[in-house]
XYZ file of C-alpha atoms in Angstrom:
278
model
C 71.168 -45.899 -81.128
C 71.601 -48.009 -78.131
C 69.565 -46.819 -75.105
C 71.675 -45.147 -72.445
C 72.326 -47.119 -69.287
C 70.554 -45.570 -66.355
C 72.904 -43.320 -64.398
C 72.638 -42.598 -60.689
C 71.793 -38.982 -61.537
C 68.623 -40.186 -63.247
C 65.776 -39.006 -60.928
C 63.852 -42.271 -61.315
C 66.894 -44.472 -60.682
C 68.037 -42.243 -57.808
C 64.651 -42.443 -56.190
C 64.605 -46.228 -56.492
C 68.083 -46.471 -55.072
C 67.194 -44.262 -52.122
C 64.035 -46.228 -51.453
C 65.907 -49.524 -51.541
C 68.667 -48.185 -49.313
C 66.172 -46.838 -46.845
C 64.409 -50.181 -46.765
C 67.665 -52.034 -46.171
C 68.763 -49.475 -43.601
C 65.428 -49.778 -41.862
C 65.709 -53.537 -41.687
C 69.271 -53.314 -40.380
C 68.300 -50.695 -37.817
C 65.324 -52.761 -36.751
C 67.423 -55.885 -36.299
C 70.096 -54.000 -34.340
C 67.496 -52.336 -32.164
C 65.728 -55.644 -31.628
C 68.939 -57.334 -30.514
C 69.604 -54.558 -28.034
C 66.017 -54.613 -26.875
C 66.124 -58.377 -26.415
C 69.279 -58.037 -24.307
C 67.649 -55.429 -22.082
C 64.467 -57.482 -21.852
C 66.466 -60.563 -20.881
C 68.309 -58.624 -18.172
C 65.108 -57.146 -16.777
C 63.352 -60.487 -17.024
C 66.106 -62.045 -14.951
C 66.857 -59.378 -12.376
C 63.706 -57.224 -12.159
C 61.018 -56.006 -11.179
C 62.517 -53.665 -8.593
C 65.207 -55.601 -6.784
C 65.005 -55.060 -3.029
C 68.010 -56.837 -1.633
C 69.799 -57.351 1.629
C 73.013 -59.146 2.442
C 73.903 -61.090 5.560
C 77.070 -62.627 6.833
C 79.286 -62.649 9.896
C 82.200 -60.188 10.140
C 84.718 -61.056 7.435
C 82.210 -63.063 5.382
C 82.697 -60.971 2.236
C 79.783 -58.512 2.149
C 82.128 -55.561 1.753
C 83.809 -57.191 -1.243
C 80.763 -58.510 -3.096
C 78.241 -55.754 -2.325
C 79.788 -53.051 -4.546
C 80.158 -55.560 -7.401
C 76.462 -56.443 -7.197
C 75.511 -52.770 -7.111
C 77.672 -52.033 -10.157
C 76.371 -54.966 -12.174
C 72.694 -54.257 -11.511
C 73.033 -50.489 -11.571
C 71.393 -50.052 -8.160
C 72.734 -48.277 -5.061
C 74.040 -49.967 -1.938
C 72.413 -48.075 0.917
C 74.208 -47.832 4.250
C 72.004 -46.840 7.181
C 74.795 -44.645 8.526
C 75.180 -42.789 5.232
C 71.408 -42.397 4.845
C 71.107 -41.021 8.365
C 73.858 -38.451 7.841
C 72.390 -37.449 4.477
C 68.881 -37.018 5.901
C 70.211 -34.861 8.757
C 72.289 -32.758 6.343
C 69.319 -32.230 3.999
C 67.058 -31.489 6.979
C 64.328 -33.793 5.759
C 61.317 -34.332 8.030
C 62.738 -37.570 9.426
C 66.252 -36.143 9.386
C 65.196 -33.349 11.738
C 63.685 -35.903 14.123
C 66.914 -37.882 14.077
C 68.973 -34.747 14.712
C 66.896 -33.845 17.762
C 67.324 -37.329 19.229
C 71.078 -37.361 18.651
C 71.475 -33.828 20.029
C 69.811 -35.032 23.232
C 72.263 -37.920 23.443
C 69.681 -40.564 22.570
C 69.750 -43.511 20.183
C 67.924 -43.235 16.869
C 64.863 -45.491 17.079
C 63.895 -48.130 14.537
C 60.898 -46.111 13.352
C 63.165 -43.168 12.534
C 65.529 -45.420 10.587
C 62.576 -46.927 8.724
C 61.385 -43.419 7.912
C 64.802 -42.485 6.557
C 64.840 -45.602 4.378
C 61.310 -44.793 3.151
C 62.470 -41.327 2.067
C 65.688 -42.533 0.458
C 64.245 -45.326 -1.678
C 61.911 -42.900 -3.412
C 64.845 -41.181 -5.108
C 65.509 -41.746 -8.799
C 68.589 -43.943 -8.380
C 66.455 -46.504 -6.515
C 63.931 -46.789 -9.338
C 65.234 -50.230 -10.356
C 66.051 -51.368 -6.840
C 68.522 -51.058 -3.985
C 70.682 -53.076 -1.589
C 70.305 -52.511 2.143
C 73.637 -52.497 3.964
C 73.564 -52.750 7.755
C 69.800 -53.037 8.125
C 67.891 -54.888 9.398
C 69.990 -56.196 12.273
C 67.198 -57.842 14.229
C 63.907 -59.630 13.610
C 61.757 -56.679 14.823
C 63.607 -54.407 12.397
C 62.976 -56.863 9.560
C 59.270 -56.980 10.425
C 59.073 -53.182 10.519
C 60.797 -53.010 7.139
C 58.329 -55.531 5.709
C 55.393 -53.417 6.907
C 56.849 -50.274 5.349
C 57.423 -51.978 1.996
C 53.998 -53.680 2.045
C 52.320 -50.294 2.421
C 53.785 -49.428 -0.985
C 52.880 -52.816 -2.479
C 56.462 -54.092 -2.359
C 58.498 -56.693 -0.509
C 62.074 -57.856 -0.055
C 62.897 -59.840 -3.190
C 66.296 -61.349 -2.412
C 68.429 -62.108 0.625
C 72.029 -63.181 0.023
C 73.635 -64.987 2.949
C 77.399 -65.565 2.982
C 78.290 -68.743 4.872
C 81.877 -69.023 6.080
C 83.495 -71.462 8.501
C 84.369 -69.710 11.807
C 88.009 -70.784 11.479
C 88.233 -69.068 8.100
C 86.584 -65.953 9.534
C 89.124 -65.841 12.337
C 91.995 -66.094 9.866
C 90.535 -63.331 7.723
C 89.663 -60.940 10.518
C 92.493 -61.546 12.955
C 95.108 -61.351 10.211
C 94.341 -57.696 9.497
C 96.947 -55.061 10.313
C 96.877 -51.348 9.510
C 99.167 -48.336 9.430
C 97.289 -45.816 11.553
C 98.765 -42.717 9.938
C 98.176 -43.606 6.280
C 95.385 -46.158 6.526
C 97.391 -48.662 4.504
C 96.142 -52.136 5.313
C 97.913 -55.480 5.395
C 97.021 -59.081 6.068
C 99.283 -61.663 7.646
C 98.409 -64.227 4.975
C 97.025 -62.418 1.933
C 99.027 -59.163 1.924
C 101.818 -59.318 4.521
C 104.271 -56.486 5.147
C 107.799 -57.169 3.944
C 109.115 -57.042 7.510
C 106.873 -59.803 8.886
C 108.542 -62.654 10.766
C 107.015 -65.662 12.530
C 107.411 -67.130 16.009
C 107.891 -70.813 16.837
C 104.138 -71.431 16.487
C 104.033 -69.942 13.008
C 102.252 -66.775 14.110
C 103.378 -63.261 13.109
C 105.633 -61.550 15.652
C 103.861 -58.231 16.414
C 107.106 -56.270 16.709
C 108.026 -57.232 13.128
C 104.775 -55.908 11.625
C 105.845 -52.614 10.076
C 104.600 -50.406 7.265
C 106.379 -51.065 3.958
C 106.649 -47.342 3.189
C 107.559 -45.668 6.481
C 108.636 -48.553 8.675
C 106.180 -47.426 11.334
C 104.720 -50.136 13.596
C 101.414 -51.552 12.384
C 98.415 -51.975 14.657
C 95.363 -54.191 14.884
C 91.932 -52.688 15.447
C 90.230 -53.673 18.717
C 87.565 -55.569 16.753
C 90.163 -57.616 14.869
C 91.118 -59.910 17.734
C 89.992 -63.476 18.415
C 88.148 -62.471 21.579
C 86.311 -59.596 19.920
C 85.450 -61.755 16.910
C 83.925 -64.480 19.091
C 81.737 -61.880 20.782
C 80.639 -60.456 17.431
C 79.887 -63.931 16.067
C 77.756 -64.735 19.104
C 75.822 -61.531 18.538
C 75.372 -62.306 14.865
C 74.084 -65.817 15.515
C 71.656 -64.851 18.275
C 70.272 -61.597 16.843
C 70.862 -61.352 13.090
C 70.736 -64.947 11.857
C 67.038 -65.431 12.819
C 66.208 -62.914 10.086
C 67.184 -65.590 7.565
C 64.643 -67.939 9.129
C 62.072 -65.151 8.784
C 62.610 -64.821 5.028
C 63.367 -68.467 4.210
C 59.693 -69.552 3.805
C 59.333 -67.029 0.985
C 62.013 -68.810 -1.031
C 64.112 -65.665 -1.428
C 67.160 -66.613 0.654
C 70.217 -67.536 -1.405
C 73.145 -69.033 0.483
C 76.635 -68.494 -0.895
C 79.883 -70.210 0.064
C 81.746 -67.142 1.230
C 84.777 -69.222 2.168
C 85.725 -69.868 -1.462
C 88.245 -67.716 -3.378
C 86.872 -64.256 -4.223
C 86.432 -64.992 -7.944
C 84.458 -68.163 -7.240
C 82.311 -66.397 -4.656
C 81.424 -63.772 -7.246
C 80.487 -66.434 -9.799
C 78.109 -68.034 -7.305
C 76.655 -64.675 -6.265
C 76.015 -63.698 -9.853
C 74.368 -67.042 -10.600
C 71.990 -66.590 -7.678
C 70.954 -63.006 -8.315
C 68.299 -63.881 -10.870
C 64.712 -64.272 -9.675
C 64.464 -67.728 -11.279
C 67.538 -69.131 -9.556
C-alpha cells in the first residue's frame, strides 16, 4: 500500500507547521517593529533630546500661524506666559499664590515669579519631550534669567526660530485687519475682504463700506492694528526683543525664516530648520 500523505491533523506535521508559521510570523513582526522603531529613532535623532524652543518675530510675522503647527508636529505644548500665569493662580501653586498676592495689590508680576511659573509648568508630563515658549522672554534680562533656570536643571534653549518680514509687508498684514465686534468674525482687506468693501481714489478701503457679511454691521479695526500703533510696536520689538537673538546667535541655535513668503512656503522652511542638524 502506498504510504498516506501527511495530513494537517497529523501531530508531527501540525507541530512543524506551527513552528514554521511562528518563525515566519516572528520574522515579519520583527521587521515591522524594526521599521517602526527606525522611524521613531530617526524622528528623535532629528528633533530631540528635549526641544526647548522659542519663537521671535514682529507683530504680524507669522508666529501665531506657525507655532501651533510646530507644536502639533513635534507633539509638544506651546506655552503662553499668560495662560501659565492664570493656571498657576487657579491651581494655587506656590508661585501662583505669590503672583495672586502681587496682582491683588495692583502690582506687576516680576520676572522671577514668571520664571518660577515656567519652572513649575515644564515639569509636567506633556513637556517631557520639550516645549515652545510663547511670549517669553521679551527682554535680554528675561532671557538671561531663563538661561540660569534651565542651566540649574542641566538644560538650555535648543532652538530659536526668528521670522523675518519686511516692514511694508507687516503693515499690509496688520493694518488690513478688520473685525466684527459682536461675533468676532475677522476679515482682511487683501486676503479675506468683506463683500461690501469698496476702494477710494488711492486704492484704499473706504471704512464706511467695511461691513460684516452676515449681519451687515460696521466692522472695526483694533487700536493696535493701525500704522501708527504698528510703528510703535516695531520700535519696541527692535530695541528690546531683537537683542535676544544676538544673545543666542553665538550658540548656533538661531534659525531665521522668511516670514514674508506664502504660508505654505514658510511652513516648509520652518519644518526644514527644526532639526538639530540643520
